[in-house]
Short mmCIF file of C-alpha atoms in Angstrom, two decimals:
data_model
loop_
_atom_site.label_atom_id
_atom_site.label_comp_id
_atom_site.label_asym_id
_atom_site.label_seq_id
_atom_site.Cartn_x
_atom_site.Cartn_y
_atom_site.Cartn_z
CA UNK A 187 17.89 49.11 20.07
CA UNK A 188 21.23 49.27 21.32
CA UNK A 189 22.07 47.94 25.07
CA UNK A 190 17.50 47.72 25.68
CA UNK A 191 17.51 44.22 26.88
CA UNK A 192 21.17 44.41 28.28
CA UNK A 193 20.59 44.98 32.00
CA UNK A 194 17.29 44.60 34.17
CA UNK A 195 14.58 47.47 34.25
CA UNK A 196 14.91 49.28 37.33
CA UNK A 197 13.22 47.77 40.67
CA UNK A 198 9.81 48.76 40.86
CA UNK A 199 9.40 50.82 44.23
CA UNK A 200 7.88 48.62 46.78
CA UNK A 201 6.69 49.32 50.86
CA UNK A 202 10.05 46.95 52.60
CA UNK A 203 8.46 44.63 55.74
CA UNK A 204 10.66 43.55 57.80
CA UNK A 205 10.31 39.52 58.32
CA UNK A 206 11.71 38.20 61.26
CA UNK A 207 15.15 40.79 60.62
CA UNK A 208 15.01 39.94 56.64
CA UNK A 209 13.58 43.10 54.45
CA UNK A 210 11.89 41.59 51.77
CA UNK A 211 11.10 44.68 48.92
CA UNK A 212 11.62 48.93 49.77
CA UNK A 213 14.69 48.03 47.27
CA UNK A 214 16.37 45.58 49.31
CA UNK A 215 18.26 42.71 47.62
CA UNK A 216 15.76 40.24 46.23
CA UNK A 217 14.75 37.25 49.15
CA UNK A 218 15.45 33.44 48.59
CA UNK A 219 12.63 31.62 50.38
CA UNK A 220 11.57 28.24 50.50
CA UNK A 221 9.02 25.92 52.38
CA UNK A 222 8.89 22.38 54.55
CA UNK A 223 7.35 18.99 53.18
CA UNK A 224 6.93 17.79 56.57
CA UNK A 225 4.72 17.21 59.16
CA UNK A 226 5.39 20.17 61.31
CA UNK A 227 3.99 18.43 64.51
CA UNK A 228 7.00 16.00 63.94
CA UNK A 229 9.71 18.40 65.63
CA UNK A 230 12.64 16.23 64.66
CA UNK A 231 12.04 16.05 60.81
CA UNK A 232 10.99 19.62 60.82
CA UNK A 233 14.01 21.05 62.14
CA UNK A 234 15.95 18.93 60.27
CA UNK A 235 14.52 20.13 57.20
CA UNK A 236 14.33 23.94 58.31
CA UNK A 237 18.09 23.60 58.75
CA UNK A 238 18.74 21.90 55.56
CA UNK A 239 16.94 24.87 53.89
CA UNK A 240 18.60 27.86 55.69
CA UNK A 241 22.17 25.73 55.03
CA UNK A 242 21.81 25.43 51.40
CA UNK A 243 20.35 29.36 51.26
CA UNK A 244 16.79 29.82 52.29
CA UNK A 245 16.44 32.88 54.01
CA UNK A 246 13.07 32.57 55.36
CA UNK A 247 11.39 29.05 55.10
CA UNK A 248 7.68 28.47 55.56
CA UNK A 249 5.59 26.27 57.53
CA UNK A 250 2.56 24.43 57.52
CA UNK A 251 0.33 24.89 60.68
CA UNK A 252 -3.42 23.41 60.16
CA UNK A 253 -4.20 21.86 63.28
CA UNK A 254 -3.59 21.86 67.11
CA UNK A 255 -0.39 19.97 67.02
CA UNK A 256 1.34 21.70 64.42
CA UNK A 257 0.59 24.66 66.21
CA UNK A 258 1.97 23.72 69.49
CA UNK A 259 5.04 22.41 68.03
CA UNK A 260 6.36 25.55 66.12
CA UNK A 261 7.68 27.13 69.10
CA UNK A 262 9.36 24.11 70.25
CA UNK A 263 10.85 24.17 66.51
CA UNK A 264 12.11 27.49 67.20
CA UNK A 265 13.82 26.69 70.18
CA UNK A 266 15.63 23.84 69.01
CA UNK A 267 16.48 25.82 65.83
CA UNK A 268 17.95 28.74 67.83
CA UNK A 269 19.82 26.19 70.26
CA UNK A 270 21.33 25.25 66.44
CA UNK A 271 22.40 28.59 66.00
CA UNK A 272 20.14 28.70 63.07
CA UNK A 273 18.09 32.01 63.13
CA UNK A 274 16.14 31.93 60.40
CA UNK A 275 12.54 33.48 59.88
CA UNK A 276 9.82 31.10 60.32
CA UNK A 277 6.59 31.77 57.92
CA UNK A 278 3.12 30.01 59.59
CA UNK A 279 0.88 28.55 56.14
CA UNK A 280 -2.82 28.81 57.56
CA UNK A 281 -5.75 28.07 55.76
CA UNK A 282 -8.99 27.33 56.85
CA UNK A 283 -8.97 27.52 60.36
CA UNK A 284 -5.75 29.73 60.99
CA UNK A 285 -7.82 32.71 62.81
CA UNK A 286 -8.67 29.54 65.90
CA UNK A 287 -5.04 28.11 66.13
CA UNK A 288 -3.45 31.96 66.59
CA UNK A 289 -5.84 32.70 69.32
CA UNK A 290 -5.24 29.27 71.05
CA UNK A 291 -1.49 29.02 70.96
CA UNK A 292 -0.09 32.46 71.42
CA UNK A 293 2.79 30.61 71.83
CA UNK A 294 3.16 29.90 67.98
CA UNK A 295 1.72 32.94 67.03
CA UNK A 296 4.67 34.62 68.88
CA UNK A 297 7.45 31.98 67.21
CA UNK A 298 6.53 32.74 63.69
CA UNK A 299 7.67 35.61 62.33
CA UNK A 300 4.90 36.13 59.75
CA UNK A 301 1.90 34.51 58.73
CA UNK A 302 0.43 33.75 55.52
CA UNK A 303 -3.32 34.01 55.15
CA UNK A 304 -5.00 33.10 51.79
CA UNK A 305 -7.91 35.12 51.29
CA UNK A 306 -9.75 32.47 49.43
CA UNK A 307 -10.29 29.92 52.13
CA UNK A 308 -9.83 32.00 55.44
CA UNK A 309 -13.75 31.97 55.93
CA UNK A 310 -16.65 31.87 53.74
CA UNK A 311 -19.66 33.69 53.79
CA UNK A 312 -20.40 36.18 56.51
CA UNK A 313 -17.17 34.51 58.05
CA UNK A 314 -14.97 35.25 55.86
CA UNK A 315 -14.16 39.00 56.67
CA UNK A 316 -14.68 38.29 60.11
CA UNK A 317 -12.15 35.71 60.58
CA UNK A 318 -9.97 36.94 57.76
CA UNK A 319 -10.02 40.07 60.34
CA UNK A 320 -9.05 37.78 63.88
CA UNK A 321 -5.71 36.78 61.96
CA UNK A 322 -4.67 40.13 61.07
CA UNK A 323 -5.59 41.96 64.60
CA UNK A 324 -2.95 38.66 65.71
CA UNK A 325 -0.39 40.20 63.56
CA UNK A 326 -0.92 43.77 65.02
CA UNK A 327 -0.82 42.43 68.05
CA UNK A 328 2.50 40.30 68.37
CA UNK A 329 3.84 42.91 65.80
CA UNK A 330 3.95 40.46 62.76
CA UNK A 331 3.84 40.78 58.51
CA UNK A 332 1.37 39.13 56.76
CA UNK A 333 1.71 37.62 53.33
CA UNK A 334 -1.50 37.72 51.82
CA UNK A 335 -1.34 35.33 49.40
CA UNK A 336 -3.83 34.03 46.69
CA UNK A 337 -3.87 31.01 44.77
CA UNK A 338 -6.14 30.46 41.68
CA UNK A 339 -6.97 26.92 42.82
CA UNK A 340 -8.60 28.19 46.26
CA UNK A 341 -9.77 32.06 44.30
CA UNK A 342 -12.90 33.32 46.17
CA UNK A 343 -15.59 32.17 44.39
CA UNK A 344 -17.97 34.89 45.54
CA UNK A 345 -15.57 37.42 43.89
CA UNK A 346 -14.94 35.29 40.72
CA UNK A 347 -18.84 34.67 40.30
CA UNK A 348 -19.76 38.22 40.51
CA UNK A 349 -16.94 39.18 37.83
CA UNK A 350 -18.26 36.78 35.76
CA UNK A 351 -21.59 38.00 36.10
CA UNK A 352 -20.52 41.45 36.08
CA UNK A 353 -18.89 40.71 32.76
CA UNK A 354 -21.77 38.85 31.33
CA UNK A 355 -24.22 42.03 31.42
CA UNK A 356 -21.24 43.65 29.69
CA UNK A 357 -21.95 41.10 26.95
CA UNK A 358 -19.07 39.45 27.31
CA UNK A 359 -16.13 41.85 26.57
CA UNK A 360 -13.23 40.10 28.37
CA UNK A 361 -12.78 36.07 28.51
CA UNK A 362 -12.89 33.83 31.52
CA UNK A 363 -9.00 33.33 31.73
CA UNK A 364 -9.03 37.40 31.76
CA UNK A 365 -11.69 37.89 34.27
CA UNK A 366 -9.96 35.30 36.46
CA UNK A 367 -6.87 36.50 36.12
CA UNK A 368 -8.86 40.31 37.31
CA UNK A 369 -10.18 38.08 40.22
CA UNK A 370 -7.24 37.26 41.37
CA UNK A 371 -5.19 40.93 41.05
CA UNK A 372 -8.87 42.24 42.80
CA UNK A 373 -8.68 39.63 45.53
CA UNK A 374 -4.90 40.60 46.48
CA UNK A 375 -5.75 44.21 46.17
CA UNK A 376 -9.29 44.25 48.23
CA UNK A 377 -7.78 41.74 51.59
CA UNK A 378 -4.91 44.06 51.50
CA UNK A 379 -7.28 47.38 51.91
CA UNK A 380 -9.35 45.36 54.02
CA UNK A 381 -6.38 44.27 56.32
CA UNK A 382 -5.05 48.30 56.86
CA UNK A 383 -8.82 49.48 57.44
CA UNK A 384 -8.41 47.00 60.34
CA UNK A 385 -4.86 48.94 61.24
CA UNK A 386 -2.26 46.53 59.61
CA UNK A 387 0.23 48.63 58.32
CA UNK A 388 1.45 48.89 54.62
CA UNK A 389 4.89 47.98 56.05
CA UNK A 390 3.48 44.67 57.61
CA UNK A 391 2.10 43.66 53.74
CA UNK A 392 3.52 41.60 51.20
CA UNK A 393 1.31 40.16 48.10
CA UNK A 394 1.44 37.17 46.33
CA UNK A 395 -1.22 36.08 43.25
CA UNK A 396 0.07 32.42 42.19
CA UNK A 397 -0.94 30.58 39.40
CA UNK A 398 0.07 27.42 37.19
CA UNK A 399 0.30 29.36 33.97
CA UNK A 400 3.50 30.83 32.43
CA UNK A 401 1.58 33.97 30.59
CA UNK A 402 -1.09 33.98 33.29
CA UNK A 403 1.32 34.37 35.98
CA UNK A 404 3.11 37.13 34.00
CA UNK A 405 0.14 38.80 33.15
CA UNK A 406 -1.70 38.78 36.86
CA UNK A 407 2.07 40.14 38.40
CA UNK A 408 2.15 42.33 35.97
CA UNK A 409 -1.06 44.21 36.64
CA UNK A 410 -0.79 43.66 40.17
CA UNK A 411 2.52 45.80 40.04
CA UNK A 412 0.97 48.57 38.57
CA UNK A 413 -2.24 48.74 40.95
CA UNK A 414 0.02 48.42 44.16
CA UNK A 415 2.85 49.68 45.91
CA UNK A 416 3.30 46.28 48.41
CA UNK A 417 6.03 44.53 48.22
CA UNK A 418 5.53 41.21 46.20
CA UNK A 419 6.28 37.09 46.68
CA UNK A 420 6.98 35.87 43.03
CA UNK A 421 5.99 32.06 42.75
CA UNK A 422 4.34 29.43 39.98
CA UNK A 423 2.54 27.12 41.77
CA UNK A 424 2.23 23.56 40.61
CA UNK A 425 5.23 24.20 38.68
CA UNK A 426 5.92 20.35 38.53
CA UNK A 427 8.91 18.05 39.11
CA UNK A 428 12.47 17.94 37.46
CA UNK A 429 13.44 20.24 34.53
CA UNK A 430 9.77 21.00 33.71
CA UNK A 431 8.91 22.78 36.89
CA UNK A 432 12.73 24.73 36.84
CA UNK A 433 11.95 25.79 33.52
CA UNK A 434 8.08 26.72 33.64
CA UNK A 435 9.38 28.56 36.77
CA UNK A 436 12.82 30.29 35.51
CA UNK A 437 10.72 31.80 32.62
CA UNK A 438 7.94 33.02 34.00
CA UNK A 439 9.93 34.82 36.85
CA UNK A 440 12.47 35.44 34.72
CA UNK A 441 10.45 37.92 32.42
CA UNK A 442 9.11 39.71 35.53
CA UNK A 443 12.48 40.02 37.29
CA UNK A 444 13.94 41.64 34.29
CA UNK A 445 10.94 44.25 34.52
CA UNK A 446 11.74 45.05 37.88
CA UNK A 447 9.06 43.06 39.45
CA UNK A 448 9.46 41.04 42.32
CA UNK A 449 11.10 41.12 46.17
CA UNK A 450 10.97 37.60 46.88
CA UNK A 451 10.97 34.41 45.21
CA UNK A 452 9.90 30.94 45.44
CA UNK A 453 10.54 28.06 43.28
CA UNK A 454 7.92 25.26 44.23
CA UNK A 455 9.12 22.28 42.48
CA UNK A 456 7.16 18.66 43.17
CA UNK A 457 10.04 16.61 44.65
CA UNK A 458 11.45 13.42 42.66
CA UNK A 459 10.68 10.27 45.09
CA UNK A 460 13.50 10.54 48.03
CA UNK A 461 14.85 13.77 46.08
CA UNK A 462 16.62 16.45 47.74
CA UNK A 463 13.94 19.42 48.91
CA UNK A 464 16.88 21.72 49.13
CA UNK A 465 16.76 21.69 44.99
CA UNK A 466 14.37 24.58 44.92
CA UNK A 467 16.94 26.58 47.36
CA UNK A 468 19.70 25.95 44.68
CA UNK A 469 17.47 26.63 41.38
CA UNK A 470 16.26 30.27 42.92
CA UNK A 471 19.87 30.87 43.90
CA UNK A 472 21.09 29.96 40.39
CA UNK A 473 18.03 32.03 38.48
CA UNK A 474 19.05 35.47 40.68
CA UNK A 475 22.52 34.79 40.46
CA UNK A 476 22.54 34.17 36.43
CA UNK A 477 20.12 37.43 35.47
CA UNK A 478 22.57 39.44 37.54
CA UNK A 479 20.55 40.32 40.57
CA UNK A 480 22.80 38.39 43.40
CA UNK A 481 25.53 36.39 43.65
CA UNK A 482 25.57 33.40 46.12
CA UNK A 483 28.50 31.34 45.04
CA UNK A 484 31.14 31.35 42.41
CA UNK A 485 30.48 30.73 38.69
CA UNK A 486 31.64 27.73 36.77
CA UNK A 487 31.68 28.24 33.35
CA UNK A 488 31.78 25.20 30.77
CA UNK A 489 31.76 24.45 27.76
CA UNK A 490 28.79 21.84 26.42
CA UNK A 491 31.10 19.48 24.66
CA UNK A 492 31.79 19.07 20.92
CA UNK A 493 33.19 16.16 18.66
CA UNK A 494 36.38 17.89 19.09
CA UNK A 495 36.11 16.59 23.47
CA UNK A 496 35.62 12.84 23.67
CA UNK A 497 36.99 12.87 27.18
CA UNK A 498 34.71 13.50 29.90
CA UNK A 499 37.77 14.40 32.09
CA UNK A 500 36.30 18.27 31.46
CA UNK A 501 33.06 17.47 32.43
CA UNK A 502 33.52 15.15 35.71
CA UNK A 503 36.35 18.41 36.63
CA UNK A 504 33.44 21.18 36.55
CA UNK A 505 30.83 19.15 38.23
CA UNK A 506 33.79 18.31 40.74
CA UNK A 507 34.64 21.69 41.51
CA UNK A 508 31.12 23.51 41.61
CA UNK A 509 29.89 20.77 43.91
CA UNK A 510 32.87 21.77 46.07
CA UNK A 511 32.30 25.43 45.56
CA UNK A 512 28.88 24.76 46.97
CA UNK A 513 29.91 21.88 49.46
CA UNK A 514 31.97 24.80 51.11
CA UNK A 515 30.40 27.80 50.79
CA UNK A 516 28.37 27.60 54.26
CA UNK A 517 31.45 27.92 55.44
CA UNK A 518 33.59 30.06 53.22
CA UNK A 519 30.57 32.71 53.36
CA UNK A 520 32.25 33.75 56.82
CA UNK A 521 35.81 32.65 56.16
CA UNK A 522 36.14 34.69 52.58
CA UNK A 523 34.53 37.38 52.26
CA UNK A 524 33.38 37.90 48.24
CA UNK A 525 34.06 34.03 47.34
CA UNK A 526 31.01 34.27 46.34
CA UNK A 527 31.64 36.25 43.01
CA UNK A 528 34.55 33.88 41.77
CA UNK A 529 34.34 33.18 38.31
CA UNK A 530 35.64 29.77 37.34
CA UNK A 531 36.31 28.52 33.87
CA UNK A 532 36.51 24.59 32.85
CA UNK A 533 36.61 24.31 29.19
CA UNK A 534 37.30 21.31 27.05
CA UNK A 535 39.13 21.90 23.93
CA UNK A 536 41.68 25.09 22.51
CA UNK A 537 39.00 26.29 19.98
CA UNK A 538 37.20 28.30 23.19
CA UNK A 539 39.45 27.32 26.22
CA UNK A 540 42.09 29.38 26.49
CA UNK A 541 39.83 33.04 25.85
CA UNK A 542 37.02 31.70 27.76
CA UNK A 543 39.69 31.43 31.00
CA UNK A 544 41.61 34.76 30.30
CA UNK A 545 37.76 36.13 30.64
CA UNK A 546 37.34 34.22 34.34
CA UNK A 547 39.39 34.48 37.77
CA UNK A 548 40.89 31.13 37.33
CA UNK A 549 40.71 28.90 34.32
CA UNK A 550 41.75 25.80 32.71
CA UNK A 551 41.69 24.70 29.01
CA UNK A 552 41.58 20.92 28.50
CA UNK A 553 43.29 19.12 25.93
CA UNK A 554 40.61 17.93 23.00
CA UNK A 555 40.44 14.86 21.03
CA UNK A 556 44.03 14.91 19.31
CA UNK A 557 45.38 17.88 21.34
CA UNK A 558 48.58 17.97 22.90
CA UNK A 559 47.95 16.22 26.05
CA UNK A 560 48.49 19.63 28.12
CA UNK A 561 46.44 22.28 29.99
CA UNK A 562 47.35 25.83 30.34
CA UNK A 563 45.95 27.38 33.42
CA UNK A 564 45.15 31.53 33.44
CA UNK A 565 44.97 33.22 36.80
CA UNK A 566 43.58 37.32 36.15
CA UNK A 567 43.91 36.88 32.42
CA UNK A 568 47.34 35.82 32.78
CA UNK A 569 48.82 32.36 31.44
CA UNK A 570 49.81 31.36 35.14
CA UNK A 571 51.02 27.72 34.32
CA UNK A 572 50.80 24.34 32.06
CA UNK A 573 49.45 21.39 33.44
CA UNK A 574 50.20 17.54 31.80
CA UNK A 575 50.14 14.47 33.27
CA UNK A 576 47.10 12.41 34.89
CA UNK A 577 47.08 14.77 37.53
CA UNK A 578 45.75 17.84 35.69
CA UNK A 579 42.65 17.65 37.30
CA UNK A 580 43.59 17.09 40.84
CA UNK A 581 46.54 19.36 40.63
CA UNK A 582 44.03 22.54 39.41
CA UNK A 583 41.69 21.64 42.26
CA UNK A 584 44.33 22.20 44.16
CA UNK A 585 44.91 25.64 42.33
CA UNK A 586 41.45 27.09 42.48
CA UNK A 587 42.11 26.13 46.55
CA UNK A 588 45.02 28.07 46.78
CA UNK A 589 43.64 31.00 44.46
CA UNK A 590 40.60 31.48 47.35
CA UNK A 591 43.15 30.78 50.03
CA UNK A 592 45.15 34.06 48.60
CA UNK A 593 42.35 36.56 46.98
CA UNK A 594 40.06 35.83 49.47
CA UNK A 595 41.79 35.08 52.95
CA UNK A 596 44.72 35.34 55.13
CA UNK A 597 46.97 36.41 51.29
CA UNK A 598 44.86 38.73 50.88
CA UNK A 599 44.76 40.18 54.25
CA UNK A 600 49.21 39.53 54.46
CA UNK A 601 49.29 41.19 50.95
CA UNK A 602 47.47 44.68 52.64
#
């Protein structure tokens, strides 16, 4: 048993589509995306928000388009987010009625740079295929991916129902949460046949099956991966709000990124009232970065505080310096090359402290409750100096500074 759980299963091999200049799957890294809260046909707040996305991470953001206005605003969204120098994909969320707005605003069908069709409300009826068919001959012809993406609280019911009968003349061998959860993998599956019959390439598919459900979401990605080759959008939907939703989320994706499951991911958490939407941008970031699969910006280690660290002087100095680190990194991205994989260590007492920072680039152990009032400082594994005074925590700021400023920048590029 040895080393079995201590690195991820190996990527499953998915078909890479190229969205908008992003590869999302054919084993390239896996894609931070996220999606608006606003009205798109209000341009301002839109692109305000689209920004705020792409700046904190999000490298393709989707968009709602349901009616005529939202439609004929997305290009002028594009426009002023190119004029922003912000190029980032643009995905169109149709439902209903998507097939009508392509074909009257070419325009926006040309802007986005894929289009998201859920199978379970794109028609009904002798419709359904029909219109399910005018979106995707739109995609072939402004040379657009689709995702086609299912949700279990909009499944097609005509699928569902004859499962269920299907299964009842079986006399009942599988349960309703297992025939849905077949519904769903089978109504991924069948749209995405359906779409290349039409001529939609395999390259121009990505799949996504989301449900509320920690196991069921496991479960449906699971068998999904196994019946299909496309390359897949992880998500829980209606994950909920605050540290539920990250946590319902983080384990449920977290099981099938370790199996090598996944090329994209979404965490869709309900905003707090007047909360930041850029939250789910940061908690995707941190879940990719801390199973190993990315790195976006540099670790701060810490410890979680003991009887033996009645100062918070260790806690305020790592929130202080990883909301710096991620302040900054927008701009350090470009300016330091492989900031991002800084490891920084804040710890609050000698028991841990000073191994915990020989382990990181940079690290600091604080004096604990009846500790000598001094903090030794490691740079490389190396005791680099001791810090006393009220200053300790401005003057290692200023340390972890000057540690980029020479690994990372012009030292590093005098020191060649």
């Amino acid at each position: 048993m040895t080393g079995y759980f201590s690195s991820p299963f190996p990527r499953r091999t998915s078909v890479g589509v190229d969205v908008g200049g992003v590869v999302v799957g054919g084993g390239a890294p896996i894609v931070v995306q996220s999606m608006t809260n606003t009205d798109t046909a209000d341009i301002d707040r839109t692109v305000a928000q689209v920004a705020a996305l792409h700046r904190a991470g999000s490298e393709i953001v989707r968009i709602t388009v349901d009616r005529d206005e939202s439609a004929a605003a997305v290009p002028r969204i594009h426009e002023r987010l190119q004029r922003l120098g912000i190029d980032v994909p643009m995905v169109g969320d149709f439902h209903y009625i998507g097939h009508k707005l392509l074909a009257d605003h070419p325009a926006c069908a040309e802007a986005l740079a894929k289009y998201r069709i859920n199978p379970g409300n794109v028609g009904f009826k002798d419709k359904k295929d029909r219109q399910f068919g005018a979106i995707v001959e739109m995609a072939i012809r402004h040379d657009k991916p689709v995702r086609i993406g299912v949700n279990w609280g909009s499944l097609d019911q005509e699928l569902l129902t004859r499962l269920m009968d299907d299964n009842q003349a079986k006399g009942f061998p599988l349960t309703a949460q297992e025939v849905t959860r077949e519904a769903i993998v089978q109504s991924a599956i069948l749209s995405a046949e359906l779409a290349e019959e039409i001529g939609l390439g395999r390259e121009k598919i990505i799949l996504s099956a989301k449900v509320s459900g920690v196991q069921d979401l496991i479960a449906v990605y699971t068998e999904l991966a196994t019946r299909s080759n496309h390359a897949l959008h992880l998500g829980l939907t209606e994950a909920g709000m605050g540290s539920k939703g990250i946590v319902a989320s983080s384990a449920a994706m977290g099981i099938l990124l370790q199996q090598g499951i996944g090329d994209t991911i979404r965490i869709s958490l309900t905003p707090e009232p007047n909360g930041d939407r850029t939250r789910e941008v940061q908690v995707s970031q941190e879940l990719l970065q801390t199973m190993g699969f990315r790195q976006f910006v540099p670790i701060v280690a810490a410890c979680p505080g003991c009887g033996r660290t009645t100062s918070t002087v260790f806690q305020e100095l790592a929130q202080n310096i990883q909301a710096d680190l991620r302040k900054n990194m927008p701009v350090w991205r470009e300016k330091y090359p492989g900031v991002e994989n800084l490891k920084v260590a804040v710890m609050g007492c000698i028991v841990n402290g000073p191994g915990e920072s020989k382990h990181a680039d940079i690290g600091i152990s604080l004096p604990g409750t009846g500790e000598t009032p001094t903090a030794p400082v490691f740079v490389d594994g190396k005791k680099a100096a001791t810090l006393r005074g009220p200053s300790i925590a401005a003057d290692f700021e200023k340390m972890v500074a000057d540690y980029i400023e020479q690994r990372f920048g012009r030292g590093k590029a005098a020191a060649e």
